[in-house]
mmCIF file of C-alpha atoms in Angstrom:
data_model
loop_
_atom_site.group_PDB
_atom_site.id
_atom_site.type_symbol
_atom_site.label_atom_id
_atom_site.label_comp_id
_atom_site.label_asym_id
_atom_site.label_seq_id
_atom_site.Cartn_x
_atom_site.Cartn_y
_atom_site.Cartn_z
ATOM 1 C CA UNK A 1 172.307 25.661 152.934
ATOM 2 C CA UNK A 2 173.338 25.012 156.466
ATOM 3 C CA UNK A 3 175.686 26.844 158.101
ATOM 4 C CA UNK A 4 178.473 24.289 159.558
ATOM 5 C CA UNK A 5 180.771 27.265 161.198
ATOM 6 C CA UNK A 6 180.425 27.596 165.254
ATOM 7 C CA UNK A 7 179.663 31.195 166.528
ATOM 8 C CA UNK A 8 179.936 31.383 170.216
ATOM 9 C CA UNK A 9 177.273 33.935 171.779
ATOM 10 C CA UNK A 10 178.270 37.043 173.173
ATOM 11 C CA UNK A 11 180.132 36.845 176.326
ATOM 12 C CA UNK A 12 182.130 34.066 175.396
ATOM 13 C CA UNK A 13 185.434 33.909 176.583
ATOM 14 C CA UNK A 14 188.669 33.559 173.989
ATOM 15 C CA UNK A 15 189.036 30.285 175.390
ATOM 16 C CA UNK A 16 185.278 29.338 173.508
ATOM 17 C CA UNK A 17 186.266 30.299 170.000
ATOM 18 C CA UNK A 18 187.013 27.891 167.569
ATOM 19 C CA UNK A 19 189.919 28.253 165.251
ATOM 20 C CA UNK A 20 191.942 29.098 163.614
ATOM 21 C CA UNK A 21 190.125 32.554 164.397
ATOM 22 C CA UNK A 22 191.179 36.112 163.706
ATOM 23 C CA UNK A 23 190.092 38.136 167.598
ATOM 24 C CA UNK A 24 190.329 42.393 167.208
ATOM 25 C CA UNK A 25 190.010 44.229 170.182
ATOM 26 C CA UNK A 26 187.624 46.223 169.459
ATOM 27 C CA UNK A 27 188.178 49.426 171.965
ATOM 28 C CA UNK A 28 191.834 49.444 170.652
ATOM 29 C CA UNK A 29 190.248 49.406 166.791
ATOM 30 C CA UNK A 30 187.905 51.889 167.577
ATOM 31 C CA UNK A 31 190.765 54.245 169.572
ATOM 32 C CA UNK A 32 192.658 53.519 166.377
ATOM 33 C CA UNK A 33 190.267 55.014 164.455
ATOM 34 C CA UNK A 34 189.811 58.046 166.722
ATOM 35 C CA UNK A 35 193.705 58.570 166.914
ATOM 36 C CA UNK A 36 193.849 59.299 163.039
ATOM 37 C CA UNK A 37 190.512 60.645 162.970
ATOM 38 C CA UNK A 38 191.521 63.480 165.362
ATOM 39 C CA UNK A 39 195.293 64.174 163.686
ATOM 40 C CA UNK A 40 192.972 64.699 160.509
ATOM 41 C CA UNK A 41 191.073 67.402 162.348
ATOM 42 C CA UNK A 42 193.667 69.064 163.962
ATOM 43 C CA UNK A 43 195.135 69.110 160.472
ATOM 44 C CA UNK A 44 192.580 69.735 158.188
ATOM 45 C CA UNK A 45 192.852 67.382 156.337
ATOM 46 C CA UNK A 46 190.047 64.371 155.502
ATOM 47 C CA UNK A 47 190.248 60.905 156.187
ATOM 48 C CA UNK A 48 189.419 58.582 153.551
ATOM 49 C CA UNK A 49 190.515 55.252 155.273
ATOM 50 C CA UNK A 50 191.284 52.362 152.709
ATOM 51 C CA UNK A 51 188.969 49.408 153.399
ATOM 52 C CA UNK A 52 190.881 47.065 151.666
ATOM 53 C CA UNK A 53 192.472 46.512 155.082
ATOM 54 C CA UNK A 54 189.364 45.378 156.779
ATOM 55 C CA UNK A 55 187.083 44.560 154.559
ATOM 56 C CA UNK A 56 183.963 45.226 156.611
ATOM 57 C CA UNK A 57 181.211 47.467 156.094
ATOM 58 C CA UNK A 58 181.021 46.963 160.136
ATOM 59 C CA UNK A 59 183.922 48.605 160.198
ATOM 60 C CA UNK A 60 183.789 51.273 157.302
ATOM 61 C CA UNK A 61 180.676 52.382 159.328
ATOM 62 C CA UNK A 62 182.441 52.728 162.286
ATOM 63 C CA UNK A 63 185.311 55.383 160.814
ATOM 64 C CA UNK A 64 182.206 57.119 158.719
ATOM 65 C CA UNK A 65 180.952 57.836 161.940
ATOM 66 C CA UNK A 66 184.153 59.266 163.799
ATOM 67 C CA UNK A 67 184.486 61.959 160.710
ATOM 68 C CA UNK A 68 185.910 59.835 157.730
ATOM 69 C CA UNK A 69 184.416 61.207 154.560
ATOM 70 C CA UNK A 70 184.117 57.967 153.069
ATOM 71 C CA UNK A 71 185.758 55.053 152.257
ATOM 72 C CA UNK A 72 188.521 53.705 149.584
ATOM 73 C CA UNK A 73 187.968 50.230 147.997
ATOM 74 C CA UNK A 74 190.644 48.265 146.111
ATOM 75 C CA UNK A 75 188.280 46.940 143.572
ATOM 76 C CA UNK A 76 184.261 47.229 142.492
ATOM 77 C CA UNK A 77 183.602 43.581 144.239
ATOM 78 C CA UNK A 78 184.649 45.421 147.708
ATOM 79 C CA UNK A 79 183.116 48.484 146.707
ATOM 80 C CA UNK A 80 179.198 46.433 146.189
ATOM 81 C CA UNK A 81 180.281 44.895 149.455
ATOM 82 C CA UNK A 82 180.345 48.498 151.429
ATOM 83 C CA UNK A 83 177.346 49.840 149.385
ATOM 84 C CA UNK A 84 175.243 47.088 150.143
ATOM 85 C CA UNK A 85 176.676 47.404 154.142
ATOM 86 C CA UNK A 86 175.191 51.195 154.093
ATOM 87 C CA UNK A 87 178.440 53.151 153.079
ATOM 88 C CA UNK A 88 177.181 55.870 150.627
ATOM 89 C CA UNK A 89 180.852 57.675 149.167
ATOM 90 C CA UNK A 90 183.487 55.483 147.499
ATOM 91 C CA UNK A 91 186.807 55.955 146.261
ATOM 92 C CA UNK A 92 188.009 53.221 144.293
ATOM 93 C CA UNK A 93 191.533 54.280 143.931
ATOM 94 C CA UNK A 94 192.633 52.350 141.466
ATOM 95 C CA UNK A 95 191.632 51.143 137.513
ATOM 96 C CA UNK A 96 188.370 49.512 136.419
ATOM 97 C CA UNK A 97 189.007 47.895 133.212
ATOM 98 C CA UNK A 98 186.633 45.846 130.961
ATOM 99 C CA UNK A 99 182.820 45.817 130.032
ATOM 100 C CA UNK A 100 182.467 44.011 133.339
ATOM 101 C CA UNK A 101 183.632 46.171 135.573
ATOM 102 C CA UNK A 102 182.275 48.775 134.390
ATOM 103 C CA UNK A 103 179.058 48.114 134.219
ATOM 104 C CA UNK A 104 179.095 47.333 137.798
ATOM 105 C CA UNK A 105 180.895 50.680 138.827
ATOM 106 C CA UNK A 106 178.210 52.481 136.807
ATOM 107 C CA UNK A 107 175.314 50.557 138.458
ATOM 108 C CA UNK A 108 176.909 51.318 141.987
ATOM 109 C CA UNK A 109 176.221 55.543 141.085
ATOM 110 C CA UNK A 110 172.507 54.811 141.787
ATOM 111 C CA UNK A 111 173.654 54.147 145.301
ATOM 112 C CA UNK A 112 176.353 56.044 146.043
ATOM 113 C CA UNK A 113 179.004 58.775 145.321
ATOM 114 C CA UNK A 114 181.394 57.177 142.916
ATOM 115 C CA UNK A 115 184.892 58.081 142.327
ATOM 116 C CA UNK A 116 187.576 56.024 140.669
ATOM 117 C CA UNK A 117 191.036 56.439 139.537
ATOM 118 C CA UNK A 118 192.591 56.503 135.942
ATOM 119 C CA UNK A 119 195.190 56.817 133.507
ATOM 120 C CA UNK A 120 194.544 56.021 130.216
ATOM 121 C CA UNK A 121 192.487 57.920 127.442
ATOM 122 C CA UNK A 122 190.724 54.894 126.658
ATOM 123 C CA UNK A 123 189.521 53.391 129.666
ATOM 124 C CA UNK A 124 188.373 57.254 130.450
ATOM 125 C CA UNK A 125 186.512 56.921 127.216
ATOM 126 C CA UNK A 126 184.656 53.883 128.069
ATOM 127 C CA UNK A 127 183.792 55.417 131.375
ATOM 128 C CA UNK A 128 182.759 57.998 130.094
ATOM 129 C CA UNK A 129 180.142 56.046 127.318
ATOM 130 C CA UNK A 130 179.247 54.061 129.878
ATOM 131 C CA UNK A 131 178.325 56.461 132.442
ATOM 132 C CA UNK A 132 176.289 58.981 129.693
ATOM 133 C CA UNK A 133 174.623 55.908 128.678
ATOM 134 C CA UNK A 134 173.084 54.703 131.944
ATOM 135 C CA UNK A 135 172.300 58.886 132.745
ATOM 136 C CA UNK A 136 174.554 58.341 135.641
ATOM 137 C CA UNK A 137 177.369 60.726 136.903
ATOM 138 C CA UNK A 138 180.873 58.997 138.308
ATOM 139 C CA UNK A 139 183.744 61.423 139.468
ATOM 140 C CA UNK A 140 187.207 60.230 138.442
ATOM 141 C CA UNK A 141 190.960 61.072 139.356
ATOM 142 C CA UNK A 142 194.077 60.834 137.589
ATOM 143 C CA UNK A 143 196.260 58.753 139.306
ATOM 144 C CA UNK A 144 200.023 59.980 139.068
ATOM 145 C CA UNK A 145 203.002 58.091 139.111
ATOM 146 C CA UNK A 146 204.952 59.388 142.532
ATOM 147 C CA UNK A 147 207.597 57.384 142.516
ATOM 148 C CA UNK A 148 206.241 53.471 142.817
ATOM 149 C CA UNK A 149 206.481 52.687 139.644
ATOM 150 C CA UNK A 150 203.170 50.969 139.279
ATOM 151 C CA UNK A 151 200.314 52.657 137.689
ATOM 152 C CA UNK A 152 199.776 56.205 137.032
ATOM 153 C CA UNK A 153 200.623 58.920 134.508
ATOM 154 C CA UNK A 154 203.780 60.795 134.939
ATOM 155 C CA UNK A 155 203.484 64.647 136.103
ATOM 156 C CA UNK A 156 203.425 66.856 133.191
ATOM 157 C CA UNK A 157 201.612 66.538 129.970
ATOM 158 C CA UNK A 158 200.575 63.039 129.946
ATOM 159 C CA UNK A 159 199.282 64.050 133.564
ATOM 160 C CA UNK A 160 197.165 67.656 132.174
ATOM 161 C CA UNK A 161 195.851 65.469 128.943
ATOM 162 C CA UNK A 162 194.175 63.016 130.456
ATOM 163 C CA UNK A 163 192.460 65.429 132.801
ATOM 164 C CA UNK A 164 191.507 67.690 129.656
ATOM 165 C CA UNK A 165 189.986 64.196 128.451
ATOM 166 C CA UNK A 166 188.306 63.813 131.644
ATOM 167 C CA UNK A 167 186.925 67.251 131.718
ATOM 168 C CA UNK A 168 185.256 67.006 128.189
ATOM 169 C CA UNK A 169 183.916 63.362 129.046
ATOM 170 C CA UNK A 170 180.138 63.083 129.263
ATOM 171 C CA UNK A 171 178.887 61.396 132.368
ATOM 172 C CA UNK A 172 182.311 61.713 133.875
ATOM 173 C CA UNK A 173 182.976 64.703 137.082
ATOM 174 C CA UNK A 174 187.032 65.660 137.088
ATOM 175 C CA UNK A 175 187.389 65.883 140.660
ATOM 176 C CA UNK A 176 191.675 65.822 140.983
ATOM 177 C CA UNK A 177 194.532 63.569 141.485
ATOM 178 C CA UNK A 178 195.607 60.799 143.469
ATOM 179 C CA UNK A 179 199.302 59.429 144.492
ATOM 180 C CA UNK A 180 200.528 56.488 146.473
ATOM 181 C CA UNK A 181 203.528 56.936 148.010
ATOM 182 C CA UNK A 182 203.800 53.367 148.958
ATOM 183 C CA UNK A 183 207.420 52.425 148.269
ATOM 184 C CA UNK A 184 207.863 54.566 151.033
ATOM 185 C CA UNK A 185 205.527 54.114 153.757
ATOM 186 C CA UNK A 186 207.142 50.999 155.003
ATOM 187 C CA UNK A 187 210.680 52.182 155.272
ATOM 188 C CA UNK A 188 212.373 51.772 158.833
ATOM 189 C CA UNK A 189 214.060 55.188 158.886
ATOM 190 C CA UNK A 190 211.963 57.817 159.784
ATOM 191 C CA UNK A 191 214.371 60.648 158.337
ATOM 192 C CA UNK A 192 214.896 58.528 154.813
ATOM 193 C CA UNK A 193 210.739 57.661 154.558
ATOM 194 C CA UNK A 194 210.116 61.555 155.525
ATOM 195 C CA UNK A 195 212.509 62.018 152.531
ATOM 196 C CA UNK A 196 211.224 59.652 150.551
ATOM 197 C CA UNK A 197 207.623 60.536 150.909
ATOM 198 C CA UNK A 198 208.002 64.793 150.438
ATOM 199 C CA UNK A 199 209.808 63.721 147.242
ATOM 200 C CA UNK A 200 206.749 62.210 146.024
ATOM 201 C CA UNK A 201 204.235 64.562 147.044
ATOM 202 C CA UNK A 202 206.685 67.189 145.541
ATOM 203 C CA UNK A 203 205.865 65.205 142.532
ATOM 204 C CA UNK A 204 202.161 65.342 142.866
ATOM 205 C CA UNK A 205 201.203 68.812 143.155
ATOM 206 C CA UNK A 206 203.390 69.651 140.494
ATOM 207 C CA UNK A 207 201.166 67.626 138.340
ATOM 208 C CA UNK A 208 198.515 69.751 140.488
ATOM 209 C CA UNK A 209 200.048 73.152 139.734
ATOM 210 C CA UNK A 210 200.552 72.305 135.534
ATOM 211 C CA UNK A 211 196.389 71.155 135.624
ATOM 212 C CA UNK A 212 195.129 74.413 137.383
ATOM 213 C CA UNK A 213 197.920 76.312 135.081
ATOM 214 C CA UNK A 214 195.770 74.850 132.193
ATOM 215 C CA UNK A 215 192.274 76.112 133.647
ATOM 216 C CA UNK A 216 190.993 72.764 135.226
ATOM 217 C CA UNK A 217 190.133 73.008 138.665
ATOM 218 C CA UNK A 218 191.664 70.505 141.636
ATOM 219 C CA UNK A 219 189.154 69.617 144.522
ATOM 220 C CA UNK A 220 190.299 66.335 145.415
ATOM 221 C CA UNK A 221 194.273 66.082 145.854
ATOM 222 C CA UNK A 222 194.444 62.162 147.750
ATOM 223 C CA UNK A 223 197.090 60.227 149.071
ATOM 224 C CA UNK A 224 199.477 58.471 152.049
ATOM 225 C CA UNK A 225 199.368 55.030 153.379
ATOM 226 C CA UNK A 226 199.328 54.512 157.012
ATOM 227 C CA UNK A 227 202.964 54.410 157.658
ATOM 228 C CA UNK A 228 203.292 58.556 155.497
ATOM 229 C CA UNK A 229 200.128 59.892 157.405
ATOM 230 C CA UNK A 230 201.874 62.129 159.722
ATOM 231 C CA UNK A 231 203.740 63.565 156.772
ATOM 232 C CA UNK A 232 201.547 63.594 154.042
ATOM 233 C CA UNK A 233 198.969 64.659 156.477
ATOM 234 C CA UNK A 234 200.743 67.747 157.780
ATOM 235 C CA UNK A 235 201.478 69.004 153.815
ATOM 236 C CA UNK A 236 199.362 72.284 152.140
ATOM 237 C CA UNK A 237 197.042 71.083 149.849
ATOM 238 C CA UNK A 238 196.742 67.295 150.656
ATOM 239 C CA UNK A 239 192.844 66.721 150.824
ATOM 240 C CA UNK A 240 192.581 63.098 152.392
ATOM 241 C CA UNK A 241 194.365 60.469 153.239
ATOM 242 C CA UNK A 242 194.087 56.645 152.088
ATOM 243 C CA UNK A 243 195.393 55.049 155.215
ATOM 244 C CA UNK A 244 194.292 51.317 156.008
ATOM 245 C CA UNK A 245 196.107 48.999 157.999
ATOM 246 C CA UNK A 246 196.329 51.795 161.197
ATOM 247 C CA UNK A 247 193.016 50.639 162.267
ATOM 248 C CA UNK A 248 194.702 47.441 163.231
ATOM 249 C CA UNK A 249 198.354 47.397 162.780
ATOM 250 C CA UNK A 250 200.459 44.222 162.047
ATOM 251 C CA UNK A 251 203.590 43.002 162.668
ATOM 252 C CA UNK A 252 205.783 44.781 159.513
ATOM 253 C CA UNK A 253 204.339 48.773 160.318
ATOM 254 C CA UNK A 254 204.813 48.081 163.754
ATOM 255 C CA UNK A 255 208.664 47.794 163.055
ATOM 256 C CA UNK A 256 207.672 50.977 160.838
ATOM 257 C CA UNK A 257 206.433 53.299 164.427
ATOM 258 C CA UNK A 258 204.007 52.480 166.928
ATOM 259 C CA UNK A 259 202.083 55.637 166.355
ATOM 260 C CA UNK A 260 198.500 53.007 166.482
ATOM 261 C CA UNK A 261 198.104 50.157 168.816
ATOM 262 C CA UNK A 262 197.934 46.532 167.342
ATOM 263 C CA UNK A 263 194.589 45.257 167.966
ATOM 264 C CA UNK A 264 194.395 42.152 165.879
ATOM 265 C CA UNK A 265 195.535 38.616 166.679
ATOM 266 C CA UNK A 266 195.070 34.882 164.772
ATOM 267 C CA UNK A 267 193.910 32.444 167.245
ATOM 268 C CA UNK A 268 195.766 29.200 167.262
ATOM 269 C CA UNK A 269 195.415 25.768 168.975
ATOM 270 C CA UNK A 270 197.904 23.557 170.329
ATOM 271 C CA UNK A 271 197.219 20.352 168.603
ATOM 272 C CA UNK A 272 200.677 18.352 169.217
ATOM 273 C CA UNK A 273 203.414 18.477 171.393
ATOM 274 C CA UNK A 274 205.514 15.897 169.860
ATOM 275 C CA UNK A 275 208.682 16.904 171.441
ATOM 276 C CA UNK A 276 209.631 18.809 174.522
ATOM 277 C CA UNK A 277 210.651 21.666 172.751
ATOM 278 C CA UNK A 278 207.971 21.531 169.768
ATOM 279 C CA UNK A 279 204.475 22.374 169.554
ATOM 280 C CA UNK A 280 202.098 22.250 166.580
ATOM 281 C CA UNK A 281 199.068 24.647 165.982
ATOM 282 C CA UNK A 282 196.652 24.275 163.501
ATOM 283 C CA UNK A 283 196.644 27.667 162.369
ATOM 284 C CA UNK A 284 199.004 27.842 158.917
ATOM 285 C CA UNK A 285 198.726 29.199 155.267
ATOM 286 C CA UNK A 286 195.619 28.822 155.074
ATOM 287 C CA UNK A 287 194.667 30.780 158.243
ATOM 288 C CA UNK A 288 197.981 32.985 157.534
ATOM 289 C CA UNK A 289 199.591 34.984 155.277
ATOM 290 C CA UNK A 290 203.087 34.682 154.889
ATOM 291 C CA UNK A 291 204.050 37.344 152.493
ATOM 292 C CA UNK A 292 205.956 39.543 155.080
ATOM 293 C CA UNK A 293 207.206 36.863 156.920
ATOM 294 C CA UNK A 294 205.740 34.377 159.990
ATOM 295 C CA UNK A 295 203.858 35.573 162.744
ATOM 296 C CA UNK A 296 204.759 36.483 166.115
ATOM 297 C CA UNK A 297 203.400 34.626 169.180
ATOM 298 C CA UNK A 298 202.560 37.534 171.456
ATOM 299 C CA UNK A 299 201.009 35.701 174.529
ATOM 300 C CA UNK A 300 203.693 32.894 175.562
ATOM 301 C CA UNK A 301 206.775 33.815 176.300
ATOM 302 C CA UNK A 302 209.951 31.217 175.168
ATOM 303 C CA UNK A 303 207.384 30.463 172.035
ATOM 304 C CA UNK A 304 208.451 30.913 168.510
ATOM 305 C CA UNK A 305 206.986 30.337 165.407
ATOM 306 C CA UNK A 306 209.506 29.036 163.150
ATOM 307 C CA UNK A 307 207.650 27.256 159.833
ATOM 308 C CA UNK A 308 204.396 26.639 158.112
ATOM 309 C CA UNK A 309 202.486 24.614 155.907
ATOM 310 C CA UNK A 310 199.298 24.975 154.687
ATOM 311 C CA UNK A 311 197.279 23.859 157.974
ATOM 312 C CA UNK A 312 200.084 23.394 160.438
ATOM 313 C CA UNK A 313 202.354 26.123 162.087
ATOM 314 C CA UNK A 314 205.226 24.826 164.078
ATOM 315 C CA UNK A 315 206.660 26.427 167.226
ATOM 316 C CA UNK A 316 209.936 26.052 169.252
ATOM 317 C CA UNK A 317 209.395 26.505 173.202
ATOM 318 C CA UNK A 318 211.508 26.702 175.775
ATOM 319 C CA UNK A 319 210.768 27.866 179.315
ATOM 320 C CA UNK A 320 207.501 28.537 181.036
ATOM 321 C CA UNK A 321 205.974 27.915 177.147
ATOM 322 C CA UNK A 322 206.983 24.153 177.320
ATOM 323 C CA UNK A 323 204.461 24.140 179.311
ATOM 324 C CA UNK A 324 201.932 24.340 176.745
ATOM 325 C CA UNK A 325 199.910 21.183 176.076
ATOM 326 C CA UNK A 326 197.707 20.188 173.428
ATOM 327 C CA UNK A 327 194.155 22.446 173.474
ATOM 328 C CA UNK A 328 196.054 25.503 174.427
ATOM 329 C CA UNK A 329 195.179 28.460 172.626
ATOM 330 C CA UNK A 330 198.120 31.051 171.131
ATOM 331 C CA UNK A 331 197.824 34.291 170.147
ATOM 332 C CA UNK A 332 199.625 35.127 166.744
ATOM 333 C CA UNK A 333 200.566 38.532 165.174
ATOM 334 C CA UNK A 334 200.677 38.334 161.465
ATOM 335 C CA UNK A 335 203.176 40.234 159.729
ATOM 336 C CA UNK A 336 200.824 41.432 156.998
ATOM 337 C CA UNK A 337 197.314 42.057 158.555
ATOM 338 C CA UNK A 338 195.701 42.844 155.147
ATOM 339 C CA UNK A 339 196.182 39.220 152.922
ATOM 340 C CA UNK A 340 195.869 37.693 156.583
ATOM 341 C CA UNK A 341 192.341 38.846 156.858
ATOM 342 C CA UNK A 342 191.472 38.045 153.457
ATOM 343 C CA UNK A 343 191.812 34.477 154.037
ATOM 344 C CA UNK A 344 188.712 34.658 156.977
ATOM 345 C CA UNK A 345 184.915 35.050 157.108
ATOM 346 C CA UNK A 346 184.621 36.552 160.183
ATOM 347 C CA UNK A 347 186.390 38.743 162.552
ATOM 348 C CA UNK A 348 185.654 37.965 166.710
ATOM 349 C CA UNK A 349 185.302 41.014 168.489
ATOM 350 C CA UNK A 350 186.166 41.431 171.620
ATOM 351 C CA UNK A 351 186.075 43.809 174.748
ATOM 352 C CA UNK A 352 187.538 43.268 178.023
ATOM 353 C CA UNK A 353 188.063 40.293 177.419
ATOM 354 C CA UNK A 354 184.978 38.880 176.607
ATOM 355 C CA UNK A 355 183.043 38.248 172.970
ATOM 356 C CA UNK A 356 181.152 41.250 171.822
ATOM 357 C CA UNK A 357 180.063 40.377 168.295
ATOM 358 C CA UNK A 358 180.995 38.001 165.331
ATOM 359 C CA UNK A 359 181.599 40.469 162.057
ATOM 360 C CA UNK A 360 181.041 38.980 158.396
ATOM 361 C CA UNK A 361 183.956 40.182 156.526
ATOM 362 C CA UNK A 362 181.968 40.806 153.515
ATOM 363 C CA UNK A 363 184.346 42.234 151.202
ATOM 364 C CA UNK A 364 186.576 38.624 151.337
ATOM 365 C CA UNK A 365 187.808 37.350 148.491
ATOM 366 C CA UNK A 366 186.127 40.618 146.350
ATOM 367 C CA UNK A 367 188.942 40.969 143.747
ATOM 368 C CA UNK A 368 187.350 41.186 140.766
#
């Protein structure tokens, strides 16, 4: 099969990259990585960075190697992705339902630590058969319900059950509880999402205090999202934290704090210039996610991006930017990094300016 996609060599310049192309910086990524790495230290508590975010076993590596203790995947597809990329401990925190899945997840344990999330007796069963069957050993965590409203079993009874299930489950480790406090990490106000977010963990190690009250051991109690770390990561008992998009940023957490430096753009070109105070680029849904609004154009000043379609994203200039003519390159923020990089094969990376290595987003498009 050939390969019909353009990779520049390293040294390129930004102006040599074809696009619609997503460009990290990859000393900002990598100081990103170092700046949560090092509150996790001086905190002790473990990072256990959520690679849904990036996708990339490149990556995954890279915060392994600054202390991480491994790596969260949304689903088994991105989990075989950072397996086969060299990473070695897993979290998927989240449920793997269906003969499918399962069998996958089990086959994974020959390569890896496996852990994933649950909260149903039955899908623990299966797990469980599954795993005994195969001789193979998966840990597992009971996801709780903080507060999202999503999945999870609410602290109490229902929370202590399925852990005594999990316990007495062949094949299966009981290593703790998870929570998500993610209808909170996004709020603006820092007082009301500090609120917010020691309500929930409140929440959680209750449901940790009513399991050791019953004889079962915690070791692993997981949570926080990037925009909670420096609450969640300052709390007794906490083991590790989940964070993902810090390692990049976007344009929604950075309206959250600036606590990490953004270090991802789209690249866009100027491919009309129909009116004086209109350009096109050719960089739009399908290059772009949407979902938390349009981008921000962070290299021309007096540009706006004001609408989309699937392979066109308009801007309004006015100033120095209607200067801009057609083959001109832009620089876009998207709002949501995560379902922005989902849409690419490759990631640009770049230092001081100049191309330092293409990176195969291998987990892309791994949802099942």
């Amino acid at each position: 099969m050939v390969d019909l996609q353009y990779f520049p060599l390293p040294g390129a310049s930004i102006d040599e990259i074809d696009t619609p192309a997503i460009i990290v910086d990859l000393d900002i990524a990598e100081a990103n990585i170092a700046r949560l790495q090092e509150f996790g230290d001086a905190n002790g508590t473990s990072i256990r960075p959520h690679s849904k975010t990036h996708k990339s076993p490149v990556f995954a590596r890279k915060q392994i190697e600054a202390g991480a203790i491994g790596i969260c995947c949304a689903k088994v597809g991105e989990a075989e992705a950072m397996v086969a990329g060299g990473v070695k401990d897993i979290l998927i925190p989240n449920q793997v339902v269906g003969s499918t899945k399962i069998t996958r997840l089990i086959a994974l344990a020959s390569e890896a630590n496996i852990v994933v999330a649950a909260d149903d007796p039955d899908n623990v069963k299966q797990l469980s058969v599954a795993a005994s069957g195969a001789g193979k050993e998966i840990g597992v965590i009971v996801e709780v319900n903080v507060g999202m409203n999503r999945c999870g079993t609410e602290p109490g009874e229902d929370t202590t059950a399925l852990a005594k299930v999990i316990t007495d489950s062949p094949g299966l480790r009981f290593d703790g509880v998870m929570g998500y406090e993610g209808h909170t990490v996004a709020v603006r106000d820092e007082s009301e999402r500090r609120a917010n977010a020691e309500k929930a963990m409140a929440t959680l190690l209750s449901a940790v205090d009513n399991i050791e009250a019953a004889g079962m051991p915690v070791s692993v109690i997981s949570a926080s999202g990037t925009g909670t770390y420096n609450i969640t990561g300052k709390m007794d008992r906490i083991t590790d934290l989940q964070c993902g998009s810090y390692i990049f940023m976007d344009g929604d957490y950075l309206e959250v704090f600036q606590d990490f430096t953004p270090a991802l753009t789209v690249l866009a070109t100027v491919i009309s210039r129909p009116t004086s105070d209109r350009a096109v680029l050719d960089t739009g849904m399908k290059a772009m996610s949407i979902d938390r609004g349009l981008p921000i154009v962070v290299d021309r000043p007096g540009a706006k991006y004001t609408s989309i379609s699937e392979e066109h994203g308009v801007m309004a200039v006015e100033g120095d930017a209607q200067r801009l003519k057609v083959g001109d390159k832009i620089q876009l923020r998207p709002m949501h990094g995560d379902t922005t990089i989902n849409l690419h094969s490759h990631y640009f990376g770049f230092r001081n300016g100049k191309l330092d290595s293409v990176i195969e987003i291998a987990g892309r498009g791994r949802f099942r």
